[in-house]
C-alpha cells in the first residue's frame, strides 16, 4: 500500500450482515487503519411486526405464492451456508474502526456522521440509492459494487434476471463511481463470474459476493493510489426495479430450475436487461 492509501480515510457503507462484516475484514486487511469507519445499515423489525407481516402475507398469499416463497427461502439458506463456509465472516466489525448503525444512509443523522469522518473515499457494497448529499462527500468520490457487468442489468437483483434469461455473459462484478443515475457511473474495475444453467440466483449471488471481497479492495486501492482509469459506460437498458420481479417471473425461474412443474421456458417478462445489440 502506497503512502497516499495509507494516510487516506476510507468509509465502508454496507448492510449489517455476514457479507458486510466479511467486506470490512477484507478492507481492513488491505488498508489497515485507513479503513476509518463503517456505516452499517440495519432495519430492525420487532417480533410483533414480523408476526403481523407473516400472518398478513399468509392470509393473502395464493398456494403458488406460498410455494414460491418456501423454495426461495430454501435456496437462500443454501447460498448463505455456502458463503459462510467459503468466507468465514467474522462476528464483529474490525477493532478501532468507527461504526455507525442506521436504518437509512440518506437520513440527516447518517449524512452528518459521514461528513464528520472527513472521508477521502466511500466504498458501498450494499445500500439503497444514495442521495448526492452522501455520495459527493468524499474528495475522491464514492465507489459502488454492482453484481453484473455493467451496463447490463442495471438496478436490483441482477442475478435473478440473468438466471431467468440465461444471460451468462453478463455475470460478474462491476465497481463503479456513484453518480446521479442508477448504476450509470464510470467503471473502475470489472471481473466475470462463472455462471451456468442450473445455477440458482442465490448461489450466483454468493459467487459474486466472494469475488467482490477481492475486487472492491482492488478498485479502492487503484483510486487511492492514482492508478484508476475510469471508463464511461455505454448505453444500456432501463434499470430493473423490485416490482418487476413479479410472482409470474419468480415461478418461471423456479420452473426453469426444475423446482416447480411445468415448462422450463419463461413467458414474457419486463424489458430485456441484457446487453443491447
PDB file of C-alpha atoms in Angstrom:
ATOM      1  CA  UNK A   1       0.000   0.000   0.000  1.00  0.00           C
ATOM      2  CA  UNK A   2       1.457   3.351  -1.032  1.00  0.00           C
ATOM      3  CA  UNK A   3       1.716   6.337   1.270  1.00  0.00           C
ATOM      4  CA  UNK A   4      -1.355   8.043  -0.195  1.00  0.00           C
ATOM      5  CA  UNK A   5      -3.520   5.000   0.511  1.00  0.00           C
ATOM      6  CA  UNK A   6      -2.020   4.501   3.959  1.00  0.00           C
ATOM      7  CA  UNK A   7      -2.988   8.002   5.071  1.00  0.00           C
ATOM      8  CA  UNK A   8      -6.433   8.040   3.443  1.00  0.00           C
ATOM      9  CA  UNK A   9      -9.711   7.864   5.316  1.00  0.00           C
ATOM     10  CA  UNK A  10     -11.979   5.194   3.860  1.00  0.00           C
ATOM     11  CA  UNK A  11     -15.597   4.649   4.860  1.00  0.00           C
ATOM     12  CA  UNK A  12     -17.439   1.439   4.052  1.00  0.00           C
ATOM     13  CA  UNK A  13     -21.230   1.512   3.635  1.00  0.00           C
ATOM     14  CA  UNK A  14     -22.742  -1.962   3.859  1.00  0.00           C
ATOM     15  CA  UNK A  15     -25.555  -3.961   5.395  1.00  0.00           C
ATOM     16  CA  UNK A  16     -25.155  -5.390   8.886  1.00  0.00           C
ATOM     17  CA  UNK A  17     -24.958  -8.960   7.571  1.00  0.00           C
ATOM     18  CA  UNK A  18     -22.179 -11.570   7.252  1.00  0.00           C
ATOM     19  CA  UNK A  19     -21.097 -10.239   3.843  1.00  0.00           C
ATOM     20  CA  UNK A  20     -20.817  -6.715   5.255  1.00  0.00           C
ATOM     21  CA  UNK A  21     -18.558  -7.908   8.067  1.00  0.00           C
ATOM     22  CA  UNK A  22     -16.506 -10.016   5.655  1.00  0.00           C
ATOM     23  CA  UNK A  23     -16.018  -6.972   3.419  1.00  0.00           C
ATOM     24  CA  UNK A  24     -14.993  -4.855   6.403  1.00  0.00           C
ATOM     25  CA  UNK A  25     -12.413  -7.506   7.318  1.00  0.00           C
ATOM     26  CA  UNK A  26     -11.123  -7.592   3.726  1.00  0.00           C
ATOM     27  CA  UNK A  27     -10.802  -3.797   3.643  1.00  0.00           C
ATOM     28  CA  UNK A  28      -9.013  -3.777   6.995  1.00  0.00           C
ATOM     29  CA  UNK A  29      -6.616  -6.490   5.796  1.00  0.00           C
ATOM     30  CA  UNK A  30      -5.842  -4.427   2.683  1.00  0.00           C
ATOM     31  CA  UNK A  31      -5.774  -0.906   4.114  1.00  0.00           C
ATOM     32  CA  UNK A  32      -5.195  -1.276   7.845  1.00  0.00           C
ATOM     33  CA  UNK A  33      -6.302   1.726   9.870  1.00  0.00           C
ATOM     34  CA  UNK A  34      -7.092   3.626   6.652  1.00  0.00           C
ATOM     35  CA  UNK A  35     -10.465   1.868   6.907  1.00  0.00           C
ATOM     36  CA  UNK A  36     -11.585   4.653   9.172  1.00  0.00           C
ATOM     37  CA  UNK A  37     -15.266   3.858   9.621  1.00  0.00           C
ATOM     38  CA  UNK A  38     -18.231   1.682   8.731  1.00  0.00           C
ATOM     39  CA  UNK A  39     -21.817   2.793   8.206  1.00  0.00           C
ATOM     40  CA  UNK A  40     -23.817  -0.398   8.689  1.00  0.00           C
ATOM     41  CA  UNK A  41     -27.447  -0.479   7.554  1.00  0.00           C
ATOM     42  CA  UNK A  42     -29.803  -2.333   9.834  1.00  0.00           C
ATOM     43  CA  UNK A  43     -33.577  -2.324   9.672  1.00  0.00           C
ATOM     44  CA  UNK A  44     -34.725  -3.764  12.985  1.00  0.00           C
ATOM     45  CA  UNK A  45     -38.183  -5.331  12.995  1.00  0.00           C
ATOM     46  CA  UNK A  46     -39.901  -6.228  16.245  1.00  0.00           C
ATOM     47  CA  UNK A  47     -41.246  -9.727  16.836  1.00  0.00           C
ATOM     48  CA  UNK A  48     -44.782  -8.325  16.800  1.00  0.00           C
ATOM     49  CA  UNK A  49     -44.238  -6.596  13.451  1.00  0.00           C
ATOM     50  CA  UNK A  50     -42.701  -9.745  11.982  1.00  0.00           C
ATOM     51  CA  UNK A  51     -45.608 -11.861  13.182  1.00  0.00           C
ATOM     52  CA  UNK A  52     -48.164  -9.421  11.770  1.00  0.00           C
ATOM     53  CA  UNK A  53     -46.433  -9.370   8.390  1.00  0.00           C
ATOM     54  CA  UNK A  54     -46.152 -13.148   8.285  1.00  0.00           C
ATOM     55  CA  UNK A  55     -49.817 -13.660   9.126  1.00  0.00           C
ATOM     56  CA  UNK A  56     -50.970 -10.977   6.695  1.00  0.00           C
ATOM     57  CA  UNK A  57     -48.849 -12.422   3.892  1.00  0.00           C
ATOM     58  CA  UNK A  58     -50.060 -15.956   4.596  1.00  0.00           C
ATOM     59  CA  UNK A  59     -53.689 -14.805   4.571  1.00  0.00           C
ATOM     60  CA  UNK A  60     -53.370 -13.054   1.222  1.00  0.00           C
ATOM     61  CA  UNK A  61     -50.994 -15.483  -0.499  1.00  0.00           C
ATOM     62  CA  UNK A  62     -52.111 -17.959  -3.124  1.00  0.00           C
ATOM     63  CA  UNK A  63     -50.894 -21.580  -2.928  1.00  0.00           C
ATOM     64  CA  UNK A  64     -48.403 -20.823  -5.724  1.00  0.00           C
ATOM     65  CA  UNK A  65     -47.027 -17.789  -3.893  1.00  0.00           C
ATOM     66  CA  UNK A  66     -46.582 -19.761  -0.683  1.00  0.00           C
ATOM     67  CA  UNK A  67     -44.724 -22.498  -2.534  1.00  0.00           C
ATOM     68  CA  UNK A  68     -42.517 -19.990  -4.361  1.00  0.00           C
ATOM     69  CA  UNK A  69     -41.612 -18.277  -1.094  1.00  0.00           C
ATOM     70  CA  UNK A  70     -40.713 -21.580   0.557  1.00  0.00           C
ATOM     71  CA  UNK A  71     -38.466 -22.562  -2.334  1.00  0.00           C
ATOM     72  CA  UNK A  72     -36.794 -19.143  -2.436  1.00  0.00           C
ATOM     73  CA  UNK A  73     -36.148 -19.291   1.311  1.00  0.00           C
ATOM     74  CA  UNK A  74     -34.585 -22.740   0.949  1.00  0.00           C
ATOM     75  CA  UNK A  75     -32.304 -21.581  -1.877  1.00  0.00           C
ATOM     76  CA  UNK A  76     -31.324 -18.506   0.157  1.00  0.00           C
ATOM     77  CA  UNK A  77     -30.367 -20.679   3.136  1.00  0.00           C
ATOM     78  CA  UNK A  78     -28.250 -22.938   0.946  1.00  0.00           C
ATOM     79  CA  UNK A  79     -26.450 -19.949  -0.572  1.00  0.00           C
ATOM     80  CA  UNK A  80     -25.893 -18.353   2.847  1.00  0.00           C
ATOM     81  CA  UNK A  81     -24.313 -21.566   4.128  1.00  0.00           C
ATOM     82  CA  UNK A  82     -22.047 -21.696   1.079  1.00  0.00           C
ATOM     83  CA  UNK A  83     -20.919 -18.104   1.670  1.00  0.00           C
ATOM     84  CA  UNK A  84     -20.253 -18.696   5.357  1.00  0.00           C
ATOM     85  CA  UNK A  85     -18.199 -21.820   4.590  1.00  0.00           C
ATOM     86  CA  UNK A  86     -16.124 -20.066   1.917  1.00  0.00           C
ATOM     87  CA  UNK A  87     -15.651 -16.648   3.539  1.00  0.00           C
ATOM     88  CA  UNK A  88     -15.803 -17.428   7.280  1.00  0.00           C
ATOM     89  CA  UNK A  89     -17.142 -13.918   8.035  1.00  0.00           C
ATOM     90  CA  UNK A  90     -16.208 -12.530  11.461  1.00  0.00           C
ATOM     91  CA  UNK A  91     -18.879 -11.890  14.049  1.00  0.00           C
ATOM     92  CA  UNK A  92     -17.683  -8.351  14.812  1.00  0.00           C
ATOM     93  CA  UNK A  93     -16.519  -5.260  12.971  1.00  0.00           C
ATOM     94  CA  UNK A  94     -12.759  -4.559  12.780  1.00  0.00           C
ATOM     95  CA  UNK A  95     -11.449  -3.178  16.087  1.00  0.00           C
ATOM     96  CA  UNK A  96     -10.696   0.521  16.127  1.00  0.00           C
ATOM     97  CA  UNK A  97     -12.989   1.440  13.246  1.00  0.00           C
ATOM     98  CA  UNK A  98     -15.765   3.938  13.935  1.00  0.00           C
ATOM     99  CA  UNK A  99     -19.120   2.202  13.438  1.00  0.00           C
ATOM    100  CA  UNK A 100     -22.451   3.915  12.856  1.00  0.00           C
ATOM    101  CA  UNK A 101     -25.548   1.694  12.759  1.00  0.00           C
ATOM    102  CA  UNK A 102     -28.523   3.196  10.944  1.00  0.00           C
ATOM    103  CA  UNK A 103     -31.698   2.291   9.113  1.00  0.00           C
ATOM    104  CA  UNK A 104     -31.203   4.779   6.275  1.00  0.00           C
ATOM    105  CA  UNK A 105     -27.828   6.047   4.993  1.00  0.00           C
ATOM    106  CA  UNK A 106     -29.571   9.058   3.419  1.00  0.00           C
ATOM    107  CA  UNK A 107     -31.050  10.242   6.734  1.00  0.00           C
ATOM    108  CA  UNK A 108     -29.724  13.539   8.067  1.00  0.00           C
ATOM    109  CA  UNK A 109     -28.080  11.861  11.069  1.00  0.00           C
ATOM    110  CA  UNK A 110     -26.258   9.409   8.803  1.00  0.00           C
ATOM    111  CA  UNK A 111     -25.101  12.151   6.436  1.00  0.00           C
ATOM    112  CA  UNK A 112     -23.880  14.194   9.404  1.00  0.00           C
ATOM    113  CA  UNK A 113     -21.924  11.224  10.761  1.00  0.00           C
ATOM    114  CA  UNK A 114     -20.330  10.615   7.372  1.00  0.00           C
ATOM    115  CA  UNK A 115     -19.389  14.272   6.981  1.00  0.00           C
ATOM    116  CA  UNK A 116     -17.785  14.277  10.436  1.00  0.00           C
ATOM    117  CA  UNK A 117     -15.460  11.440   9.353  1.00  0.00           C
ATOM    118  CA  UNK A 118     -13.990  13.598   6.534  1.00  0.00           C
ATOM    119  CA  UNK A 119     -13.720  10.634   4.148  1.00  0.00           C
ATOM    120  CA  UNK A 120     -11.378  10.584   1.180  1.00  0.00           C
ATOM    121  CA  UNK A 121     -13.245   7.652  -0.340  1.00  0.00           C
ATOM    122  CA  UNK A 122     -16.513   5.823   0.339  1.00  0.00           C
ATOM    123  CA  UNK A 123     -16.995   2.224  -0.797  1.00  0.00           C
ATOM    124  CA  UNK A 124     -20.574   0.938  -0.988  1.00  0.00           C
ATOM    125  CA  UNK A 125     -21.300  -2.798  -1.030  1.00  0.00           C
ATOM    126  CA  UNK A 126     -24.992  -2.696  -0.182  1.00  0.00           C
ATOM    127  CA  UNK A 127     -27.336   0.267   0.209  1.00  0.00           C
ATOM    128  CA  UNK A 128     -30.393   1.948  -1.283  1.00  0.00           C
ATOM    129  CA  UNK A 129     -29.814   4.584  -3.950  1.00  0.00           C
ATOM    130  CA  UNK A 130     -27.677   7.258  -2.301  1.00  0.00           C
ATOM    131  CA  UNK A 131     -28.507  10.947  -2.442  1.00  0.00           C
ATOM    132  CA  UNK A 132     -25.939  13.490  -3.684  1.00  0.00           C
ATOM    133  CA  UNK A 133     -25.606  14.807  -0.126  1.00  0.00           C
ATOM    134  CA  UNK A 134     -23.974  11.461   0.680  1.00  0.00           C
ATOM    135  CA  UNK A 135     -22.099  10.324  -2.414  1.00  0.00           C
ATOM    136  CA  UNK A 136     -20.482  13.729  -3.068  1.00  0.00           C
ATOM    137  CA  UNK A 137     -18.907  13.921   0.410  1.00  0.00           C
ATOM    138  CA  UNK A 138     -15.542  12.215  -0.289  1.00  0.00           C
ATOM    139  CA  UNK A 139     -12.908  14.180  -2.187  1.00  0.00           C
ATOM    140  CA  UNK A 140     -12.118  11.120  -4.350  1.00  0.00           C
ATOM    141  CA  UNK A 141     -15.718  10.055  -4.843  1.00  0.00           C
ATOM    142  CA  UNK A 142     -17.905   7.119  -3.876  1.00  0.00           C
ATOM    143  CA  UNK A 143     -17.482   3.616  -5.289  1.00  0.00           C
ATOM    144  CA  UNK A 144     -20.334   1.141  -5.617  1.00  0.00           C
ATOM    145  CA  UNK A 145     -20.299  -2.622  -6.116  1.00  0.00           C
ATOM    146  CA  UNK A 146     -22.837  -3.934  -8.637  1.00  0.00           C
ATOM    147  CA  UNK A 147     -23.490  -7.587  -9.426  1.00  0.00           C
ATOM    148  CA  UNK A 148     -23.392  -7.574 -13.223  1.00  0.00           C
ATOM    149  CA  UNK A 149     -21.023  -6.475 -15.945  1.00  0.00           C
ATOM    150  CA  UNK A 150     -22.474  -3.018 -16.486  1.00  0.00           C
ATOM    151  CA  UNK A 151     -24.190  -1.570 -18.421  1.00  0.00           C
ATOM    152  CA  UNK A 152     -26.094  -4.874 -18.497  1.00  0.00           C
ATOM    153  CA  UNK A 153     -28.678  -5.465 -15.772  1.00  0.00           C
ATOM    154  CA  UNK A 154     -28.702  -2.143 -14.004  1.00  0.00           C
ATOM    155  CA  UNK A 155     -30.932  -1.974 -10.958  1.00  0.00           C
ATOM    156  CA  UNK A 156     -31.866  -4.560  -8.370  1.00  0.00           C
ATOM    157  CA  UNK A 157     -31.342  -8.323  -8.189  1.00  0.00           C
ATOM    158  CA  UNK A 158     -29.328  -8.701 -11.374  1.00  0.00           C
ATOM    159  CA  UNK A 159     -28.702 -12.386 -10.674  1.00  0.00           C
ATOM    160  CA  UNK A 160     -32.425 -13.142 -10.775  1.00  0.00           C
ATOM    161  CA  UNK A 161     -32.782 -11.734 -14.278  1.00  0.00           C
ATOM    162  CA  UNK A 162     -29.547 -13.278 -15.539  1.00  0.00           C
ATOM    163  CA  UNK A 163     -30.654 -16.765 -14.480  1.00  0.00           C
ATOM    164  CA  UNK A 164     -34.198 -16.267 -15.772  1.00  0.00           C
ATOM    165  CA  UNK A 165     -32.914 -15.069 -19.145  1.00  0.00           C
ATOM    166  CA  UNK A 166     -29.862 -17.413 -19.184  1.00  0.00           C
ATOM    167  CA  UNK A 167     -27.521 -14.496 -19.874  1.00  0.00           C
ATOM    168  CA  UNK A 168     -24.253 -15.904 -18.537  1.00  0.00           C
ATOM    169  CA  UNK A 169     -22.053 -13.487 -20.477  1.00  0.00           C
ATOM    170  CA  UNK A 170     -23.126 -10.582 -18.260  1.00  0.00           C
ATOM    171  CA  UNK A 171     -22.416 -12.327 -14.932  1.00  0.00           C
ATOM    172  CA  UNK A 172     -19.798 -10.639 -12.809  1.00  0.00           C
ATOM    173  CA  UNK A 173     -18.938  -7.735 -10.559  1.00  0.00           C
ATOM    174  CA  UNK A 174     -18.540  -4.081 -11.520  1.00  0.00           C
ATOM    175  CA  UNK A 175     -17.050  -1.448  -9.239  1.00  0.00           C
ATOM    176  CA  UNK A 176     -18.044   1.990 -10.469  1.00  0.00           C
ATOM    177  CA  UNK A 177     -18.264   5.560  -9.252  1.00  0.00           C
ATOM    178  CA  UNK A 178     -21.669   6.639  -7.999  1.00  0.00           C
ATOM    179  CA  UNK A 179     -23.409   9.408  -9.903  1.00  0.00           C
ATOM    180  CA  UNK A 180     -26.977  10.719 -10.075  1.00  0.00           C
ATOM    181  CA  UNK A 181     -28.188   7.764 -12.154  1.00  0.00           C
ATOM    182  CA  UNK A 182     -28.868   4.166 -11.144  1.00  0.00           C
ATOM    183  CA  UNK A 183     -25.676   2.146 -11.744  1.00  0.00           C
ATOM    184  CA  UNK A 184     -24.572   4.530 -14.502  1.00  0.00           C
ATOM    185  CA  UNK A 185     -21.280   5.878 -13.133  1.00  0.00           C
ATOM    186  CA  UNK A 186     -17.780   5.474 -14.583  1.00  0.00           C
ATOM    187  CA  UNK A 187     -16.411   1.939 -14.332  1.00  0.00           C
ATOM    188  CA  UNK A 188     -13.221   1.361 -12.337  1.00  0.00           C
ATOM    189  CA  UNK A 189     -12.938  -2.446 -12.443  1.00  0.00           C
ATOM    190  CA  UNK A 190     -14.925  -5.407 -13.721  1.00  0.00           C
ATOM    191  CA  UNK A 191     -14.485  -9.146 -13.328  1.00  0.00           C
ATOM    192  CA  UNK A 192     -16.544 -12.001 -14.728  1.00  0.00           C
ATOM    193  CA  UNK A 193     -18.236 -14.608 -12.556  1.00  0.00           C
ATOM    194  CA  UNK A 194     -18.805 -18.097 -13.903  1.00  0.00           C
ATOM    195  CA  UNK A 195     -22.481 -18.868 -14.429  1.00  0.00           C
ATOM    196  CA  UNK A 196     -24.152 -21.898 -15.973  1.00  0.00           C
ATOM    197  CA  UNK A 197     -27.544 -23.493 -16.484  1.00  0.00           C
ATOM    198  CA  UNK A 198     -28.946 -24.960 -13.282  1.00  0.00           C
ATOM    199  CA  UNK A 199     -27.326 -22.354 -11.029  1.00  0.00           C
ATOM    200  CA  UNK A 200     -29.787 -20.553  -8.755  1.00  0.00           C
ATOM    201  CA  UNK A 201     -29.766 -16.745  -8.496  1.00  0.00           C
ATOM    202  CA  UNK A 202     -28.946 -17.117  -4.814  1.00  0.00           C
ATOM    203  CA  UNK A 203     -25.862 -19.239  -5.500  1.00  0.00           C
ATOM    204  CA  UNK A 204     -24.777 -16.929  -8.319  1.00  0.00           C
ATOM    205  CA  UNK A 205     -25.073 -14.101  -5.803  1.00  0.00           C
ATOM    206  CA  UNK A 206     -22.790 -15.999  -3.423  1.00  0.00           C
ATOM    207  CA  UNK A 207     -20.189 -16.395  -6.173  1.00  0.00           C
ATOM    208  CA  UNK A 208     -20.404 -12.664  -6.847  1.00  0.00           C
ATOM    209  CA  UNK A 209     -20.020 -11.759  -3.180  1.00  0.00           C
ATOM    210  CA  UNK A 210     -16.944 -13.953  -2.795  1.00  0.00           C
ATOM    211  CA  UNK A 211     -15.383 -12.299  -5.835  1.00  0.00           C
ATOM    212  CA  UNK A 212     -16.281  -8.842  -4.533  1.00  0.00           C
ATOM    213  CA  UNK A 213     -14.212  -9.436  -1.381  1.00  0.00           C
ATOM    214  CA  UNK A 214     -11.158  -9.087  -3.642  1.00  0.00           C
ATOM    215  CA  UNK A 215     -12.385  -6.737  -6.364  1.00  0.00           C
ATOM    216  CA  UNK A 216     -13.700  -3.932  -4.134  1.00  0.00           C
ATOM    217  CA  UNK A 217     -10.384  -3.539  -2.237  1.00  0.00           C
ATOM    218  CA  UNK A 218      -8.534  -3.689  -5.582  1.00  0.00           C
ATOM    219  CA  UNK A 219     -10.692  -0.895  -7.005  1.00  0.00           C
ATOM    220  CA  UNK A 220     -10.356   1.240  -3.881  1.00  0.00           C
ATOM    221  CA  UNK A 221      -6.570   0.835  -3.944  1.00  0.00           C
ATOM    222  CA  UNK A 222      -6.433   1.837  -7.612  1.00  0.00           C
ATOM    223  CA  UNK A 223      -8.380   5.032  -6.890  1.00  0.00           C
ATOM    224  CA  UNK A 224      -6.393   5.913  -3.770  1.00  0.00           C
ATOM    225  CA  UNK A 225      -3.051   5.322  -5.486  1.00  0.00           C
ATOM    226  CA  UNK A 226      -3.970   7.217  -8.650  1.00  0.00           C
ATOM    227  CA  UNK A 227      -3.827   4.110 -10.854  1.00  0.00           C
ATOM    228  CA  UNK A 228      -7.507   4.025 -11.781  1.00  0.00           C
ATOM    229  CA  UNK A 229      -8.623   4.917 -15.306  1.00  0.00           C
ATOM    230  CA  UNK A 230     -12.417   5.117 -15.023  1.00  0.00           C
ATOM    231  CA  UNK A 231     -14.332   4.343 -18.206  1.00  0.00           C
ATOM    232  CA  UNK A 232     -17.643   5.909 -19.166  1.00  0.00           C
ATOM    233  CA  UNK A 233     -20.477   3.429 -19.555  1.00  0.00           C
ATOM    234  CA  UNK A 234     -22.169   2.956 -22.871  1.00  0.00           C
ATOM    235  CA  UNK A 235     -25.944   2.985 -23.286  1.00  0.00           C
ATOM    236  CA  UNK A 236     -27.805   0.238 -21.507  1.00  0.00           C
ATOM    237  CA  UNK A 237     -31.317  -0.967 -20.806  1.00  0.00           C
ATOM    238  CA  UNK A 238     -33.558   0.621 -18.237  1.00  0.00           C
ATOM    239  CA  UNK A 239     -32.739  -0.348 -14.653  1.00  0.00           C
ATOM    240  CA  UNK A 240     -34.799  -3.148 -13.192  1.00  0.00           C
ATOM    241  CA  UNK A 241     -36.872  -2.449 -10.075  1.00  0.00           C
ATOM    242  CA  UNK A 242     -38.021  -4.744  -7.295  1.00  0.00           C
ATOM    243  CA  UNK A 243     -41.614  -4.642  -8.524  1.00  0.00           C
ATOM    244  CA  UNK A 244     -40.531  -6.036 -11.913  1.00  0.00           C
ATOM    245  CA  UNK A 245     -39.805  -9.318 -10.122  1.00  0.00           C
ATOM    246  CA  UNK A 246     -43.408 -10.499 -10.256  1.00  0.00           C
ATOM    247  CA  UNK A 247     -44.791 -13.777  -8.972  1.00  0.00           C
ATOM    248  CA  UNK A 248     -45.093 -14.962 -12.582  1.00  0.00           C
ATOM    249  CA  UNK A 249     -41.403 -14.250 -13.232  1.00  0.00           C
ATOM    250  CA  UNK A 250     -40.360 -15.884  -9.953  1.00  0.00           C
ATOM    251  CA  UNK A 251     -42.381 -19.005 -10.733  1.00  0.00           C
ATOM    252  CA  UNK A 252     -40.979 -19.123 -14.285  1.00  0.00           C
ATOM    253  CA  UNK A 253     -37.455 -19.074 -12.899  1.00  0.00           C
ATOM    254  CA  UNK A 254     -38.178 -21.906 -10.468  1.00  0.00           C
ATOM    255  CA  UNK A 255     -39.720 -23.926 -13.307  1.00  0.00           C
ATOM    256  CA  UNK A 256     -36.598 -23.334 -15.375  1.00  0.00           C
ATOM    257  CA  UNK A 257     -34.506 -24.669 -12.490  1.00  0.00           C
ATOM    258  CA  UNK A 258     -36.796 -27.679 -12.073  1.00  0.00           C
ATOM    259  CA  UNK A 259     -38.212 -26.764  -8.664  1.00  0.00           C
ATOM    260  CA  UNK A 260     -41.754 -26.313  -9.991  1.00  0.00           C
ATOM    261  CA  UNK A 261     -43.573 -28.470 -12.544  1.00  0.00           C
ATOM    262  CA  UNK A 262     -44.256 -27.131 -15.992  1.00  0.00           C
ATOM    263  CA  UNK A 263     -42.315 -25.684 -18.886  1.00  0.00           C
ATOM    264  CA  UNK A 264     -38.777 -24.582 -18.178  1.00  0.00           C
ATOM    265  CA  UNK A 265     -39.079 -21.727 -20.648  1.00  0.00           C
ATOM    266  CA  UNK A 266     -40.287 -18.475 -19.059  1.00  0.00           C
ATOM    267  CA  UNK A 267     -43.024 -16.414 -20.585  1.00  0.00           C
ATOM    268  CA  UNK A 268     -42.757 -12.701 -21.321  1.00  0.00           C
ATOM    269  CA  UNK A 269     -41.012 -10.654 -18.646  1.00  0.00           C
ATOM    270  CA  UNK A 270     -40.452  -6.888 -18.396  1.00  0.00           C
ATOM    271  CA  UNK A 271     -37.980  -5.218 -20.803  1.00  0.00           C
ATOM    272  CA  UNK A 272     -34.815  -7.148 -21.599  1.00  0.00           C
ATOM    273  CA  UNK A 273     -31.965  -6.357 -19.226  1.00  0.00           C
ATOM    274  CA  UNK A 274     -29.185  -7.901 -21.266  1.00  0.00           C
ATOM    275  CA  UNK A 275     -26.718  -6.058 -23.452  1.00  0.00           C
ATOM    276  CA  UNK A 276     -28.298  -4.158 -26.269  1.00  0.00           C
ATOM    277  CA  UNK A 277     -27.389  -5.164 -29.816  1.00  0.00           C
TER     278      UNK A 277
END
